[in-house]
Amino acid sequence: MQQMTKIKEIKFKMISPEIIRKLSVMPVVTSEVYGADAYPIDGGVMDPRLGIIDPGMRCATCGGRIGECTGHFGHIELARPIINILYLPQIRLLLTHTCHKCGALLVDKTKLQEGISIKKLKIATICPDCGEKQGKIKLDKPSTFVRDKHSLTPVEIREQFEKISDETAGLIGIKGGRPEWYILTLMLVPPVTARPSITLESGDRSEDDLTHKLVDIIRINHRLADNLEIGAPDFIIEDLWELLQYHVSTYFNNEISSIPPARHRSGRSLKTLAQRLKSKDGRFRHNLTGKRVNYCARTVISPDPNISLNDVGIPEIIAKELTIPIKVTKQNINEIKTYIQNGPDIHPGANYITRPDGIRKRVINENKESILEELTAGFIVERHLIDDDIVLFNRQPSLHRMSVMAHYAKIMSHKTFRLNLCVCKPYNADFDGDEMNLHVPQTAEARSEAEQLMLVEQNIKSPRFGGPIMGCDQDYISGAYLLTRTGTEFTKQETAQMISNSDITADLKKDTYTGKELFSFAIPKGINLEYKANTCRNCEICKKAQCENDAYVIIENGELKKGVIDSNGIAAFKGKLIDIIDMEKGHTEARIFIDHITKIITHTMMKFGFSISLDNLDTDKKTQDNIHKGIDEQLVEIDKLIETYKKRKIEVSPGRSQEETLEDLIMIELWKITNNTQQIIDKNVDETNTAIIMARTGARGSIQNLAYMSGLVGQETIRGRRIFRGYTGRTLSHFKKGDLSPASHGFVRSSFQKGIDPIEFFFEVMKGREGIMDSSLKTRVSGYMQRRLVSALQDIKIGKDYRVRDSSGTIIQLIPGEDGIDPAKSDGGYINKEIATKNRLNKKQAGSQTTKELPGIYENMDLTKKEKDLLKKRYLNLKYEVGEAIGVIAAQSISEPATQTTLRAYHSEGRTQLVTTKGLPRLIELFDARKIPKTPTMEIYLDKEHNNKEDARKIAAKIKETKLKHILKEDSIDLINLRVELLPDKTILHNLDITTENIISVIKKGIKYINISSEKDIIIIEIAENKKQDYTISDLQSIRVRVRSLFIKGIKGIEQAIVEYENEEWTIKTLGSNLKKVLKMPGINMTKTTSNNIFEVSKTIGIEAARNAIIKEALSTMREQGVDTDIRHLLVVADAMTNDGTIKAIGRYGLAGQKSSVLSRANFEETVKHLTIAASAGEIDPLESVIENIIIGNIAPIGTGMIKLKVKD
């Protein structure tokens, strides 16, 4: 058997005519494909010397059959040289930067040697070597180059390129071949095996698209050669030459702009070489990085509450098809003989055996006895899957690491995969017809890695946020509440029955047990925990153990003393109890705990029963009266606001217009209606109501959902605002124009239980349409963001020196995540606010005397050696492992929640209603490093002296860009006197400290050929006397428009400046950003003021500040949407983007598109471009990253793939 060798690097080069001839086994000379006998014609594109695709035939070159012969190349001698369309940019560069007479460089050679880009250097018009004047080169698309109106033929271009020396070509960057090879004189014909034909039902053959193009090239090439031989007129030669150029160009790439694609008679475009390589269906992504595999299965999934979290139920029919190779030894030979005796039809059996000499046999009834007789140690038997075999389980789309996990097989009847319900969250699986994939590892190494690293219990905690991603859901949560609430008791017999299904061992001495005691049987000893349950009513003063609602959970030494268990204790993402067991007792104990409680809760639900009906949504008359009374009161308040607005007496909010202020105030009142309704329903619905149990425990739904069903739907919004779309001045024809009432702009007073009227239904579906559109479009956008992030960060890992490095060895972080702690092992990074603030000092208490004493206190806090060792051990256990692919994990941790959850694109910041870009669009803006954000904003802090409301308003007025239109009360055109009249608003002028003289001065500077004056606060603009005859009314309209847009004061670009009071501090939030000018203003706190424009931050403060801005913006964007992602992941992205001192995007023009690996760049995007550039430049791919090693079949150098073993002599 031939020994396999590992590929260490790949060098890319252009193929020379000499190598083409050496590779070729024959010239392809005829366009005929098959003869009259349907046999391939000699010298044609299907000649048997190029390989064979028909069974029974032998290759005419090597004599091999199908599977043995890989095929052989041929070649076509072109009648005239042809431009290689893939190298047009390089050809143009050479034509413009080298002398057409002597081939010398036309740019400064020394500067080129210093590393300055050739495109930045000045091109000489006269050759410095031979003195020849150079013409201007122009490209007439698609492939004709013109020098001073003379069209250059490929022959002339090739002649010029032949004069270029190797040294000159190397300076320009052509190190993978000669410049003249850009002009083709002969073409390589791929083997038949690379373009096989298929036989149709009719018996006819259908040829591959490449074969069709090759036939076209050969046919036109022959016609051109024949016409050249007989001396045909030039125009015929040129037409045929151009046609040959077209066919060769579309053979290489059939999607070139300005070239019509080659098509079949049916109209379908041909799929030629470039199309075979690029896109999702191309060779790279479809065949090399995404491979189909054997030993896998796929079927529908269904729930099974009786199997362990680690297990997966596999249908016996699948277990008999999927096999595991077992080597026969003296110890297991009897067991394996049983498998062979059972054969392929009886489980557990065997399907194949492989003898030590490599011969493989299928086990069938006829040969079982002979196989058993010759079976000895050294044979390999492929047996059926059996219980406790390790398998991989996957659900697509695979958005994060836990989308593929290892399970122990449990062979079962029926035809679906079965899994524990608590493992659904990481797979994002449900049971409405979902299908999942099963893979069976075939080597001991793969099985060992799967069990140690990928087993379900090893992945209970998510690396995204450091909390449990697995836990109970829905009925389990409701059942846990029913089990542990006060008053639940069981007899000794019932208790024994409820724990009988689990492995819990308990000495039942009492006659009765409470639900809390029963639940405590599942909690490991030594667990101590206190927390608020989800049923907590958020009382002003927490009574803890004395809580009237039993919502304060106390667990002491593994016993549930107080409180009810709900989502805050055992649910995925929130389960504090699961989290602490995993941290303190280990993954196995956490898995056993989940297994035990799910079985106990299942019995609880079977005992008590739990269902919901329409009756659960009923509320009494008093509750409904209270709801309607609250609605009516708030609607009266809204009517008052509208009346005040119509009288123009409404108090305008800072930075807002009267209309915007009114909308803000109406939305606040409408929010009060919704909030009040929810509170009424929460207080008045019976605690035994199953709907309220589900909502309060966090099992399913919320009080808001109950309010929709039983109270009212409330205000429907589009992009954070009331609905205004529809007819001119009104949403529907049922309302009067200018109607501002809630009912006319999307307020739905009815509940779903009572039914909504047609108008309310219209508004409801408008809102629903927005949600559907957002979700459908978001999936594509977020998927592409994940692909870019993964491509950019895939080679970032923990090096052997514990530095974070990329594949080239560049240090990204000195310490992973700045503290070395793996988020998957952490506690989520949250501070216990209750403990942290329990002994908080006020300013007087924390005076200078206390500060002086602190060093002494610290010095007396020496830890014992035992305590230090314990802390050190704990920290070392929390650290990242060497080889961890933290780049990919960071990419997944950011993009997985972006895909799975609805990240809203529009978000209103509190009461100010400053609408800014948020959610997924904002994340994409950040990671794409866009120069100008869609909604640039600033958060301006004031120094101590100016930190008051009055100064904040003054500074906001100075900052906001004020145009003349902002301060006008009225503007009009006087058609009789041919003039424009402006009436400024005195109140605004006073507030902004602007005078009429200021306005007149600005107008004079901005508009020419006018006379300007003022009469009784009215500013009059007249056309100058010498220009009046030439002016028309449309010119007056133009002046009016131009005048309104004149800049008066403030900072350009700051459209809004809104004053807010937060955390005992006055701040100014702006729409628009100009950090440099704002920081120069007096009264500004320079250390805290920030902008969301990362390029502006980098230019003004520096790259470190920009890096911090990326982290802050991304973190706040995700937290606003309720997405919990550990900051360490964002640190990796920000550090990678700013590593070289500039801000780089993650996409094709940044990190992903600028990698040193050719295969990595080609796999991401612009496949053909990167391959052709690499060949021209003679690039070497060192194969140091992940994707290129997957492409060539090597083990990826991450994780265990980084380790290399050597045998010590």
PDB file of C-alpha atoms in Angstrom, residues 673-776:
ATOM      1  CA  ILE A 673     -52.710  52.108  29.147  1.00  0.00           C
ATOM      2  CA  THR A 674     -50.877  48.901  28.256  1.00  0.00           C
ATOM      3  CA  ASN A 675     -48.903  48.853  31.501  1.00  0.00           C
ATOM      4  CA  ASN A 676     -51.995  49.523  33.615  1.00  0.00           C
ATOM      5  CA  THR A 677     -53.922  46.724  31.864  1.00  0.00           C
ATOM      6  CA  GLN A 678     -51.108  44.252  32.508  1.00  0.00           C
ATOM      7  CA  GLN A 679     -50.990  45.195  36.197  1.00  0.00           C
ATOM      8  CA  ILE A 680     -54.762  44.778  36.587  1.00  0.00           C
ATOM      9  CA  ILE A 681     -54.727  41.333  34.980  1.00  0.00           C
ATOM     10  CA  ASP A 682     -51.669  40.259  36.977  1.00  0.00           C
ATOM     11  CA  LYS A 683     -53.341  41.231  40.273  1.00  0.00           C
ATOM     12  CA  ASN A 684     -56.845  39.944  39.604  1.00  0.00           C
ATOM     13  CA  VAL A 685     -56.346  36.581  37.880  1.00  0.00           C
ATOM     14  CA  ASP A 686     -56.526  33.588  40.232  1.00  0.00           C
ATOM     15  CA  GLU A 687     -53.120  32.073  41.074  1.00  0.00           C
ATOM     16  CA  THR A 688     -54.396  28.587  40.226  1.00  0.00           C
ATOM     17  CA  ASN A 689     -55.149  29.697  36.656  1.00  0.00           C
ATOM     18  CA  THR A 690     -52.873  27.624  34.410  1.00  0.00           C
ATOM     19  CA  ALA A 691     -52.338  30.553  32.017  1.00  0.00           C
ATOM     20  CA  ILE A 692     -51.053  32.787  34.824  1.00  0.00           C
ATOM     21  CA  ILE A 693     -48.878  29.932  36.153  1.00  0.00           C
ATOM     22  CA  MET A 694     -47.205  29.619  32.765  1.00  0.00           C
ATOM     23  CA  ALA A 695     -46.658  33.367  32.482  1.00  0.00           C
ATOM     24  CA  ARG A 696     -45.367  33.972  36.020  1.00  0.00           C
ATOM     25  CA  THR A 697     -43.069  30.964  36.148  1.00  0.00           C
ATOM     26  CA  GLY A 698     -41.556  31.764  32.735  1.00  0.00           C
ATOM     27  CA  ALA A 699     -42.758  28.469  31.277  1.00  0.00           C
ATOM     28  CA  ARG A 700     -44.393  30.056  28.266  1.00  0.00           C
ATOM     29  CA  GLY A 701     -45.805  33.442  27.372  1.00  0.00           C
ATOM     30  CA  SER A 702     -45.978  36.505  29.578  1.00  0.00           C
ATOM     31  CA  ILE A 703     -48.414  38.801  31.364  1.00  0.00           C
ATOM     32  CA  GLN A 704     -48.241  40.950  28.226  1.00  0.00           C
ATOM     33  CA  ASN A 705     -49.585  38.038  26.157  1.00  0.00           C
ATOM     34  CA  LEU A 706     -52.414  37.543  28.644  1.00  0.00           C
ATOM     35  CA  ALA A 707     -53.204  41.263  28.443  1.00  0.00           C
ATOM     36  CA  TYR A 708     -53.432  40.987  24.640  1.00  0.00           C
ATOM     37  CA  MET A 709     -55.842  38.072  24.962  1.00  0.00           C
ATOM     38  CA  SER A 710     -57.978  39.249  27.894  1.00  0.00           C
ATOM     39  CA  GLY A 711     -57.462  43.027  28.177  1.00  0.00           C
ATOM     40  CA  LEU A 712     -56.543  44.916  25.038  1.00  0.00           C
ATOM     41  CA  VAL A 713     -54.021  44.664  22.199  1.00  0.00           C
ATOM     42  CA  GLY A 714     -52.914  48.286  22.601  1.00  0.00           C
ATOM     43  CA  GLN A 715     -50.954  50.540  20.268  1.00  0.00           C
ATOM     44  CA  GLU A 716     -49.518  49.007  17.084  1.00  0.00           C
ATOM     45  CA  THR A 717     -46.311  50.649  15.912  1.00  0.00           C
ATOM     46  CA  ILE A 718     -44.254  50.676  12.726  1.00  0.00           C
ATOM     47  CA  ARG A 719     -40.552  51.320  13.252  1.00  0.00           C
ATOM     48  CA  GLY A 720     -41.180  52.542  16.787  1.00  0.00           C
ATOM     49  CA  ARG A 721     -43.822  55.120  15.807  1.00  0.00           C
ATOM     50  CA  ARG A 722     -47.611  55.241  15.596  1.00  0.00           C
ATOM     51  CA  ILE A 723     -48.994  54.242  12.201  1.00  0.00           C
ATOM     52  CA  PHE A 724     -49.249  57.180   9.764  1.00  0.00           C
ATOM     53  CA  ARG A 725     -49.049  55.371   6.419  1.00  0.00           C
ATOM     54  CA  GLY A 726     -52.144  55.324   4.232  1.00  0.00           C
ATOM     55  CA  TYR A 727     -54.034  58.090   2.487  1.00  0.00           C
ATOM     56  CA  THR A 728     -52.990  61.752   2.427  1.00  0.00           C
ATOM     57  CA  GLY A 729     -53.478  63.163   5.913  1.00  0.00           C
ATOM     58  CA  ARG A 730     -55.159  60.019   7.289  1.00  0.00           C
ATOM     59  CA  THR A 731     -54.514  56.283   7.613  1.00  0.00           C
ATOM     60  CA  LEU A 732     -57.895  55.122   6.271  1.00  0.00           C
ATOM     61  CA  SER A 733     -60.821  56.759   4.516  1.00  0.00           C
ATOM     62  CA  HIS A 734     -62.931  56.105   7.650  1.00  0.00           C
ATOM     63  CA  PHE A 735     -61.187  58.982   9.447  1.00  0.00           C
ATOM     64  CA  LYS A 736     -61.142  62.723   8.883  1.00  0.00           C
ATOM     65  CA  LYS A 737     -58.020  64.369   7.517  1.00  0.00           C
ATOM     66  CA  GLY A 738     -55.706  65.532  10.286  1.00  0.00           C
ATOM     67  CA  ASP A 739     -57.289  63.196  12.866  1.00  0.00           C
ATOM     68  CA  LEU A 740     -54.644  62.598  15.561  1.00  0.00           C
ATOM     69  CA  SER A 741     -56.717  60.368  17.840  1.00  0.00           C
ATOM     70  CA  PRO A 742     -55.265  56.992  18.943  1.00  0.00           C
ATOM     71  CA  ALA A 743     -57.982  55.019  17.110  1.00  0.00           C
ATOM     72  CA  SER A 744     -56.996  56.565  13.759  1.00  0.00           C
ATOM     73  CA  HIS A 745     -53.310  55.721  14.168  1.00  0.00           C
ATOM     74  CA  GLY A 746     -53.171  52.092  15.228  1.00  0.00           C
ATOM     75  CA  PHE A 747     -54.623  51.899  18.751  1.00  0.00           C
ATOM     76  CA  VAL A 748     -56.454  48.569  19.196  1.00  0.00           C
ATOM     77  CA  ARG A 749     -58.825  48.784  22.157  1.00  0.00           C
ATOM     78  CA  SER A 750     -60.237  45.293  21.774  1.00  0.00           C
ATOM     79  CA  SER A 751     -58.727  42.063  23.083  1.00  0.00           C
ATOM     80  CA  PHE A 752     -58.166  38.921  21.030  1.00  0.00           C
ATOM     81  CA  GLN A 753     -60.684  37.023  23.157  1.00  0.00           C
ATOM     82  CA  LYS A 754     -63.477  39.522  22.459  1.00  0.00           C
ATOM     83  CA  GLY A 755     -62.401  39.992  18.836  1.00  0.00           C
ATOM     84  CA  ILE A 756     -61.063  43.041  17.020  1.00  0.00           C
ATOM     85  CA  ASP A 757     -63.063  45.145  14.561  1.00  0.00           C
ATOM     86  CA  PRO A 758     -62.102  45.513  10.840  1.00  0.00           C
ATOM     87  CA  ILE A 759     -60.214  48.791  11.329  1.00  0.00           C
ATOM     88  CA  GLU A 760     -58.257  47.377  14.263  1.00  0.00           C
ATOM     89  CA  PHE A 761     -57.589  44.255  12.209  1.00  0.00           C
ATOM     90  CA  PHE A 762     -56.114  46.404   9.430  1.00  0.00           C
ATOM     91  CA  PHE A 763     -53.628  47.999  11.839  1.00  0.00           C
ATOM     92  CA  GLU A 764     -52.844  44.607  13.390  1.00  0.00           C
ATOM     93  CA  VAL A 765     -51.884  43.043  10.058  1.00  0.00           C
ATOM     94  CA  MET A 766     -49.795  46.106   9.153  1.00  0.00           C
ATOM     95  CA  LYS A 767     -47.726  45.411  12.255  1.00  0.00           C
ATOM     96  CA  GLY A 768     -47.640  41.694  11.461  1.00  0.00           C
ATOM     97  CA  ARG A 769     -46.419  42.387   7.939  1.00  0.00           C
ATOM     98  CA  GLU A 770     -43.511  44.409   9.299  1.00  0.00           C
ATOM     99  CA  GLY A 771     -42.535  41.505  11.559  1.00  0.00           C
ATOM    100  CA  ILE A 772     -42.712  38.954   8.740  1.00  0.00           C
ATOM    101  CA  MET A 773     -40.665  41.113   6.380  1.00  0.00           C
ATOM    102  CA  ASP A 774     -38.088  41.815   9.052  1.00  0.00           C
ATOM    103  CA  SER A 775     -37.684  38.114   9.889  1.00  0.00           C
ATOM    104  CA  SER A 776     -37.502  36.908   6.294  1.00  0.00           C
TER     105      SER A 776
END
